[in-house]
């Protein structure tokens, strides 16, 4: 594709877990920390699809090449320009945050990719991507995407109180973490509010935007909610621990899955990694950012995290540190056990 930069050979989809992100403006560092968290904990090989403004491409190249080979061998990446296949590109670019609408076009652009996990730049993985990738196997015959609810409690949810357009379920869904079977999306005729017959994904996007553009607040996320309102059978809803946001703890703890299992994917929306409103979220971001790619995850990542968390116990989210630490501790124990088994196995042969 024009402007695309390829690195290493294209593996088969069976060998690779595909992860997509869209980075514009000042989101370079956030994106790199997200990718770092993905590489630190995942088991299978990763294929990164990075959609970025032209000015950010050289920086992505430079920074990723600086990672040690023990980590760079676990992934490959493609960098793509920001493009919109239908409608007015400038309109799409201005929809909500810069370039965010690019995610709507992933099924159209990545024609050779069967399944994909899309995440916002402000996401951190606290366990292997392998675990959310397995959810694809749980899709029934009509489901083609998975997202988490926008809120757990309708009476304080945004959509249930303020939305002026159709939305999925009782609280809407959040598009910051979106698992997609792109093949199914490309092959489906979607029910809609514009014509009696179905429309393909690409046919539907621009007319849908034109119809609802005066009523949407959250841009592309609102369009996805409208699509799945008319096609609820197409959506798999995964629990809140896969898209854990400040809303889940700042009004009291309201994500039962995270209380039981720990946070699997942290979503620091509203800029909480960069201000002092949610110190618990900021602590996790800074510890992963500062992790020096050493082998000892406990010493260089987990213990600094515990220490930082002690300074957040006065906050609502900081009162439940086990929610944030449970999965990351479990993941690191598995990494450690695997290395011990490999080491012992290697020694046993001699």
Short mmCIF file of N, CA and C in Angstrom, two decimals, residues 33-145:
data_model
loop_
_atom_site.label_atom_id
_atom_site.label_comp_id
_atom_site.label_asym_id
_atom_site.label_seq_id
_atom_site.Cartn_x
_atom_site.Cartn_y
_atom_site.Cartn_z
N UNK A 33 4.30 3.02 25.08
CA UNK A 33 4.14 2.35 26.38
C UNK A 33 3.09 1.25 26.27
N UNK A 34 2.02 1.51 25.50
CA UNK A 34 1.01 0.47 25.26
C UNK A 34 1.63 -0.73 24.57
N UNK A 35 2.40 -0.49 23.49
CA UNK A 35 3.05 -1.58 22.77
C UNK A 35 4.04 -2.32 23.67
N UNK A 36 4.73 -1.58 24.52
CA UNK A 36 5.67 -2.19 25.46
C UNK A 36 4.95 -3.15 26.40
N UNK A 37 3.79 -2.73 26.93
CA UNK A 37 3.04 -3.60 27.83
C UNK A 37 2.57 -4.86 27.11
N UNK A 38 2.23 -4.72 25.82
CA UNK A 38 1.81 -5.89 25.03
C UNK A 38 2.95 -6.88 24.87
N UNK A 39 4.14 -6.37 24.57
CA UNK A 39 5.30 -7.25 24.34
C UNK A 39 5.80 -7.88 25.63
N UNK A 40 5.73 -7.14 26.74
CA UNK A 40 6.26 -7.64 28.01
C UNK A 40 5.59 -8.94 28.43
N UNK A 41 4.29 -9.03 28.22
CA UNK A 41 3.54 -10.13 28.84
C UNK A 41 3.02 -11.19 27.86
N UNK A 42 2.98 -10.90 26.56
CA UNK A 42 2.34 -11.84 25.64
C UNK A 42 3.24 -13.03 25.31
N UNK A 43 2.61 -14.11 24.90
CA UNK A 43 3.32 -15.34 24.61
C UNK A 43 3.52 -15.55 23.11
N UNK A 44 2.41 -15.53 22.36
CA UNK A 44 2.50 -15.71 20.91
C UNK A 44 3.04 -14.45 20.24
N UNK A 45 3.48 -14.63 19.01
CA UNK A 45 4.02 -13.51 18.23
C UNK A 45 2.95 -12.45 17.97
N UNK A 46 3.39 -11.19 17.92
CA UNK A 46 2.47 -10.07 17.72
C UNK A 46 2.76 -9.37 16.39
N UNK A 47 1.69 -8.92 15.74
CA UNK A 47 1.80 -8.08 14.55
C UNK A 47 1.15 -6.74 14.89
N UNK A 48 1.94 -5.68 14.93
CA UNK A 48 1.42 -4.35 15.24
C UNK A 48 1.07 -3.63 13.94
N UNK A 49 -0.12 -3.05 13.90
CA UNK A 49 -0.56 -2.21 12.79
C UNK A 49 -0.71 -0.80 13.34
N UNK A 50 0.27 0.04 13.05
CA UNK A 50 0.32 1.39 13.62
C UNK A 50 -0.11 2.40 12.56
N UNK A 51 -1.23 3.06 12.80
CA UNK A 51 -1.71 4.11 11.90
C UNK A 51 -1.29 5.44 12.51
N UNK A 52 -0.47 6.21 11.77
CA UNK A 52 0.13 7.40 12.36
C UNK A 52 0.27 8.52 11.33
N UNK A 53 0.27 9.72 11.85
CA UNK A 53 0.59 10.87 11.01
C UNK A 53 2.01 10.74 10.48
N UNK A 54 2.26 11.28 9.31
CA UNK A 54 3.57 11.15 8.68
C UNK A 54 4.70 11.64 9.58
N UNK A 55 4.46 12.69 10.35
CA UNK A 55 5.51 13.27 11.19
C UNK A 55 5.94 12.33 12.32
N UNK A 56 5.08 11.37 12.69
CA UNK A 56 5.40 10.46 13.79
C UNK A 56 6.14 9.20 13.33
N UNK A 57 6.09 8.89 12.05
CA UNK A 57 6.67 7.63 11.57
C UNK A 57 8.16 7.47 11.90
N UNK A 58 9.00 8.50 11.62
CA UNK A 58 10.43 8.32 11.94
C UNK A 58 10.68 8.06 13.42
N UNK A 59 9.88 8.67 14.29
CA UNK A 59 10.06 8.48 15.73
C UNK A 59 9.68 7.06 16.15
N UNK A 60 8.58 6.54 15.59
CA UNK A 60 8.21 5.16 15.87
C UNK A 60 9.34 4.21 15.45
N UNK A 61 9.86 4.42 14.23
CA UNK A 61 10.97 3.60 13.72
C UNK A 61 12.15 3.63 14.69
N UNK A 62 12.54 4.83 15.06
CA UNK A 62 13.71 5.03 15.90
C UNK A 62 13.54 4.36 17.27
N UNK A 63 12.40 4.62 17.92
CA UNK A 63 12.19 4.11 19.28
C UNK A 63 12.07 2.59 19.31
N UNK A 64 11.34 2.02 18.36
CA UNK A 64 11.16 0.56 18.36
C UNK A 64 12.48 -0.16 18.08
N UNK A 65 13.33 0.45 17.28
CA UNK A 65 14.64 -0.17 16.99
C UNK A 65 15.56 -0.14 18.21
N UNK A 66 15.27 0.74 19.16
CA UNK A 66 16.10 0.84 20.37
C UNK A 66 15.79 -0.25 21.40
N UNK A 67 14.67 -0.94 21.23
CA UNK A 67 14.33 -2.01 22.17
C UNK A 67 15.31 -3.18 21.99
N UNK A 68 15.62 -3.90 23.06
CA UNK A 68 16.56 -5.02 22.94
C UNK A 68 16.00 -6.14 22.06
N UNK A 69 16.89 -6.87 21.42
CA UNK A 69 16.48 -7.91 20.46
C UNK A 69 15.64 -9.00 21.10
N UNK A 70 15.83 -9.24 22.40
CA UNK A 70 15.03 -10.27 23.08
C UNK A 70 13.54 -9.92 23.06
N UNK A 71 13.24 -8.63 22.89
CA UNK A 71 11.84 -8.18 22.79
C UNK A 71 11.43 -7.94 21.35
N UNK A 72 12.30 -7.35 20.54
CA UNK A 72 11.91 -7.05 19.15
C UNK A 72 11.65 -8.32 18.34
N UNK A 73 12.25 -9.43 18.75
CA UNK A 73 12.00 -10.67 18.00
C UNK A 73 10.60 -11.23 18.27
N UNK A 74 9.90 -10.66 19.25
CA UNK A 74 8.55 -11.14 19.58
C UNK A 74 7.46 -10.48 18.74
N UNK A 75 7.83 -9.48 17.93
CA UNK A 75 6.79 -8.79 17.15
C UNK A 75 7.36 -8.28 15.84
N UNK A 76 6.46 -7.94 14.94
CA UNK A 76 6.80 -7.17 13.74
C UNK A 76 5.76 -6.06 13.62
N UNK A 77 6.07 -5.08 12.80
CA UNK A 77 5.12 -3.96 12.72
C UNK A 77 5.05 -3.38 11.32
N UNK A 78 3.88 -2.85 11.00
CA UNK A 78 3.65 -2.08 9.78
C UNK A 78 3.18 -0.70 10.21
N UNK A 79 3.64 0.32 9.52
CA UNK A 79 3.17 1.69 9.78
C UNK A 79 2.40 2.17 8.56
N UNK A 80 1.20 2.68 8.79
CA UNK A 80 0.31 3.09 7.72
C UNK A 80 -0.01 4.58 7.83
N UNK A 81 -0.26 5.22 6.70
CA UNK A 81 -0.73 6.61 6.76
C UNK A 81 -2.19 6.66 7.20
N UNK A 82 -2.64 7.83 7.64
CA UNK A 82 -4.05 8.02 7.99
C UNK A 82 -4.84 8.20 6.71
N UNK A 83 -5.79 7.28 6.45
CA UNK A 83 -6.59 7.36 5.22
C UNK A 83 -8.04 7.00 5.52
N UNK A 84 -8.95 7.62 4.76
CA UNK A 84 -10.39 7.34 4.90
C UNK A 84 -10.93 7.03 3.51
N UNK A 85 -11.50 5.84 3.35
CA UNK A 85 -11.84 5.37 2.00
C UNK A 85 -13.15 5.96 1.47
N UNK A 86 -14.00 6.47 2.34
CA UNK A 86 -15.27 7.05 1.87
C UNK A 86 -15.50 8.39 2.57
N UNK A 87 -16.23 9.29 1.91
CA UNK A 87 -16.58 10.56 2.53
C UNK A 87 -15.45 11.57 2.51
N UNK A 88 -15.58 12.58 3.33
CA UNK A 88 -14.65 13.70 3.38
C UNK A 88 -13.58 13.44 4.45
N UNK A 89 -12.33 13.33 4.02
CA UNK A 89 -11.24 12.99 4.94
C UNK A 89 -11.11 14.01 6.07
N UNK A 90 -11.27 15.29 5.74
CA UNK A 90 -11.14 16.33 6.76
C UNK A 90 -12.23 16.22 7.82
N UNK A 91 -13.44 15.87 7.37
CA UNK A 91 -14.54 15.68 8.33
C UNK A 91 -14.23 14.52 9.27
N UNK A 92 -13.75 13.42 8.72
CA UNK A 92 -13.43 12.25 9.55
C UNK A 92 -12.32 12.59 10.54
N UNK A 93 -11.31 13.35 10.08
CA UNK A 93 -10.19 13.69 10.95
C UNK A 93 -10.63 14.54 12.14
N UNK A 94 -11.64 15.36 11.93
CA UNK A 94 -12.08 16.26 12.99
C UNK A 94 -13.12 15.63 13.92
N UNK A 95 -13.55 14.42 13.60
CA UNK A 95 -14.57 13.75 14.39
C UNK A 95 -13.98 13.31 15.73
N UNK A 96 -14.46 13.92 16.81
CA UNK A 96 -13.94 13.67 18.16
C UNK A 96 -12.45 14.00 18.22
N UNK A 97 -11.58 13.05 18.60
CA UNK A 97 -10.15 13.34 18.71
C UNK A 97 -9.47 13.15 17.34
N UNK A 98 -8.34 13.83 17.11
CA UNK A 98 -7.68 13.74 15.81
C UNK A 98 -7.45 12.29 15.37
N UNK A 99 -7.94 11.95 14.21
CA UNK A 99 -7.69 10.65 13.56
C UNK A 99 -8.40 9.47 14.22
N UNK A 100 -9.14 9.69 15.31
CA UNK A 100 -9.77 8.56 16.02
C UNK A 100 -10.69 7.76 15.10
N UNK A 101 -11.33 8.44 14.13
CA UNK A 101 -12.27 7.75 13.24
C UNK A 101 -11.58 6.72 12.36
N UNK A 102 -10.24 6.74 12.29
CA UNK A 102 -9.51 5.77 11.49
C UNK A 102 -9.90 4.33 11.85
N UNK A 103 -10.22 4.11 13.12
CA UNK A 103 -10.53 2.74 13.57
C UNK A 103 -11.74 2.17 12.83
N UNK A 104 -12.65 3.05 12.40
CA UNK A 104 -13.84 2.59 11.68
C UNK A 104 -13.48 1.95 10.33
N UNK A 105 -12.31 2.30 9.80
CA UNK A 105 -11.93 1.87 8.45
C UNK A 105 -10.98 0.67 8.45
N UNK A 106 -10.68 0.12 9.62
CA UNK A 106 -9.74 -1.00 9.69
C UNK A 106 -10.18 -2.22 8.86
N UNK A 107 -11.49 -2.58 8.86
CA UNK A 107 -11.88 -3.74 8.03
C UNK A 107 -11.65 -3.50 6.54
N UNK A 108 -11.71 -2.23 6.12
CA UNK A 108 -11.55 -1.89 4.70
C UNK A 108 -10.07 -1.86 4.32
N UNK A 109 -9.23 -1.34 5.20
CA UNK A 109 -7.79 -1.17 4.90
C UNK A 109 -7.02 -2.47 5.04
N UNK A 110 -7.28 -3.20 6.14
CA UNK A 110 -6.51 -4.42 6.43
C UNK A 110 -7.21 -5.64 5.84
N UNK A 111 -7.28 -5.65 4.51
CA UNK A 111 -8.07 -6.68 3.80
C UNK A 111 -7.50 -8.09 3.98
N UNK A 112 -6.21 -8.20 4.28
CA UNK A 112 -5.57 -9.51 4.41
C UNK A 112 -5.56 -10.02 5.85
N UNK A 113 -6.10 -9.23 6.77
CA UNK A 113 -6.11 -9.63 8.19
C UNK A 113 -7.48 -10.20 8.53
N UNK A 114 -7.49 -11.38 9.13
CA UNK A 114 -8.75 -12.04 9.48
C UNK A 114 -9.34 -11.47 10.77
N UNK A 115 -8.54 -11.42 11.83
CA UNK A 115 -9.02 -10.94 13.13
C UNK A 115 -8.03 -9.95 13.71
N UNK A 116 -8.54 -9.05 14.57
CA UNK A 116 -7.74 -7.92 15.01
C UNK A 116 -8.21 -7.45 16.37
N UNK A 117 -7.26 -7.03 17.20
CA UNK A 117 -7.59 -6.32 18.43
C UNK A 117 -7.21 -4.86 18.24
N UNK A 118 -8.18 -3.96 18.32
CA UNK A 118 -7.91 -2.53 18.27
C UNK A 118 -7.91 -2.00 19.70
N UNK A 119 -6.94 -1.13 20.03
CA UNK A 119 -6.96 -0.46 21.33
C UNK A 119 -6.61 1.01 21.15
N UNK A 120 -7.11 1.86 22.04
CA UNK A 120 -6.70 3.25 22.09
C UNK A 120 -5.26 3.34 22.57
N UNK A 121 -4.63 4.49 22.35
CA UNK A 121 -3.23 4.66 22.77
C UNK A 121 -3.08 4.62 24.29
N UNK A 122 -4.15 4.98 25.03
CA UNK A 122 -4.06 5.07 26.49
C UNK A 122 -4.46 3.78 27.20
N UNK A 123 -4.14 2.66 26.57
CA UNK A 123 -4.44 1.33 27.11
C UNK A 123 -3.14 0.68 27.58
N UNK A 124 -3.22 -0.10 28.67
CA UNK A 124 -2.08 -0.88 29.15
C UNK A 124 -2.53 -2.33 29.37
N UNK A 125 -1.75 -3.26 28.87
CA UNK A 125 -2.05 -4.69 29.07
C UNK A 125 -1.41 -5.14 30.38
N UNK A 126 -2.21 -5.76 31.25
CA UNK A 126 -1.69 -6.27 32.52
C UNK A 126 -1.65 -7.80 32.52
N UNK A 127 -1.93 -8.39 31.38
CA UNK A 127 -1.83 -9.84 31.19
C UNK A 127 -1.61 -10.09 29.70
N UNK A 128 -1.29 -11.31 29.29
CA UNK A 128 -1.01 -11.56 27.87
C UNK A 128 -2.20 -11.25 26.96
N UNK A 129 -1.90 -10.68 25.79
CA UNK A 129 -2.94 -10.48 24.78
C UNK A 129 -3.55 -11.82 24.39
N UNK A 130 -2.76 -12.89 24.51
CA UNK A 130 -3.26 -14.23 24.19
C UNK A 130 -4.62 -14.49 24.84
N UNK A 131 -4.80 -13.97 26.06
CA UNK A 131 -6.02 -14.27 26.82
C UNK A 131 -7.26 -13.60 26.24
N UNK A 132 -7.13 -12.37 25.76
CA UNK A 132 -8.29 -11.73 25.12
C UNK A 132 -8.46 -12.27 23.70
N UNK A 133 -7.36 -12.66 23.07
CA UNK A 133 -7.42 -13.23 21.72
C UNK A 133 -8.26 -14.51 21.71
N UNK A 134 -8.23 -15.27 22.81
CA UNK A 134 -9.01 -16.51 22.90
C UNK A 134 -10.51 -16.24 22.86
N UNK A 135 -10.92 -15.02 23.20
CA UNK A 135 -12.36 -14.70 23.19
C UNK A 135 -12.94 -14.81 21.78
N UNK A 136 -12.10 -14.66 20.76
CA UNK A 136 -12.58 -14.83 19.37
C UNK A 136 -13.24 -16.19 19.18
N UNK A 137 -12.72 -17.20 19.89
CA UNK A 137 -13.28 -18.56 19.77
C UNK A 137 -14.64 -18.69 20.46
N UNK A 138 -14.96 -17.71 21.31
CA UNK A 138 -16.25 -17.75 22.02
C UNK A 138 -17.37 -17.08 21.23
N UNK A 139 -17.03 -16.40 20.13
CA UNK A 139 -18.06 -15.77 19.29
C UNK A 139 -19.02 -16.86 18.78
N UNK A 140 -20.32 -16.54 18.79
CA UNK A 140 -21.26 -17.44 18.12
C UNK A 140 -21.27 -17.12 16.62
N UNK A 141 -22.19 -17.73 15.87
CA UNK A 141 -22.14 -17.61 14.41
C UNK A 141 -22.45 -16.21 13.89
N UNK A 142 -23.10 -15.37 14.70
CA UNK A 142 -23.45 -14.03 14.22
C UNK A 142 -22.55 -12.93 14.78
N UNK A 143 -21.80 -13.23 15.81
CA UNK A 143 -20.98 -12.19 16.45
C UNK A 143 -19.71 -11.91 15.64
N UNK A 144 -19.37 -10.63 15.50
CA UNK A 144 -18.22 -10.25 14.70
C UNK A 144 -17.33 -9.20 15.37
N UNK A 145 -17.75 -8.74 16.56
CA UNK A 145 -16.93 -7.80 17.32
C UNK A 145 -17.25 -7.95 18.80
#
